């Protein structure tokens, strides 16, 4: 999921450089949402690992 967030971020940067504001804005929004979902899932996985143990 972090891969997809980074991919959308790169698309947003490239679209922004070429002047496609709508595409850049949409891609940046998607990248931001995916990044926060990744962070939440990562935090949940860490909590489960601490609770469950190795």
GROMACS .gro file of C-alpha atoms in nm:
model
   54
    1UNK     CA    1   0.000   0.000   0.000
    2UNK     CA    2   0.290   0.233   0.065
    3UNK     CA    3   0.405   0.159  -0.290
    4UNK     CA    4   0.073   0.284  -0.428
    5UNK     CA    5   0.090   0.599  -0.216
    6UNK     CA    6   0.437   0.675  -0.346
    7UNK     CA    7   0.328   0.601  -0.703
    8UNK     CA    8   0.035   0.843  -0.681
    9UNK     CA    9   0.266   1.102  -0.525
   10UNK     CA   10   0.507   1.074  -0.817
   11UNK     CA   11   0.218   1.103  -1.063
   12UNK     CA   12   0.099   1.415  -0.880
   13UNK     CA   13   0.443   1.575  -0.893
   14UNK     CA   14   0.488   1.500  -1.263
   15UNK     CA   15   0.137   1.622  -1.346
   16UNK     CA   16   0.201   1.937  -1.145
   17UNK     CA   17   0.522   2.005  -1.337
   18UNK     CA   18   0.338   1.978  -1.668
   19UNK     CA   19   0.054   2.200  -1.550
   20UNK     CA   20  -0.225   1.946  -1.511
   21UNK     CA   21  -0.366   2.089  -1.188
   22UNK     CA   22  -0.674   1.866  -1.167
   23UNK     CA   23  -0.481   1.544  -1.217
   24UNK     CA   24  -0.212   1.656  -0.973
   25UNK     CA   25  -0.469   1.745  -0.709
   26UNK     CA   26  -0.656   1.417  -0.746
   27UNK     CA   27  -0.337   1.210  -0.737
   28UNK     CA   28  -0.208   1.394  -0.431
   29UNK     CA   29  -0.539   1.336  -0.252
   30UNK     CA   30  -0.534   0.965  -0.330
   31UNK     CA   31  -0.170   0.939  -0.220
   32UNK     CA   32  -0.250   1.113   0.108
   33UNK     CA   33  -0.544   0.883   0.182
   34UNK     CA   34  -0.342   0.569   0.101
   35UNK     CA   35  -0.054   0.688   0.319
   36UNK     CA   36  -0.278   0.743   0.620
   37UNK     CA   37  -0.447   0.405   0.569
   38UNK     CA   38  -0.099   0.248   0.558
   39UNK     CA   39  -0.003   0.423   0.884
   40UNK     CA   40  -0.321   0.305   1.058
   41UNK     CA   41  -0.272  -0.056   0.943
   42UNK     CA   42   0.094  -0.043   1.046
   43UNK     CA   43   0.002   0.083   1.393
   44UNK     CA   44  -0.261  -0.190   1.432
   45UNK     CA   45  -0.009  -0.455   1.326
   46UNK     CA   46   0.243  -0.326   1.580
   47UNK     CA   47  -0.013  -0.329   1.862
   48UNK     CA   48  -0.122  -0.683   1.773
   49UNK     CA   49   0.240  -0.796   1.764
   50UNK     CA   50   0.310  -0.648   2.109
   51UNK     CA   51  -0.004  -0.803   2.256
   52UNK     CA   52   0.047  -1.142   2.095
   53UNK     CA   53   0.422  -1.162   2.143
   54UNK     CA   54   0.663  -1.337   1.913
   0.00000   0.00000   0.00000
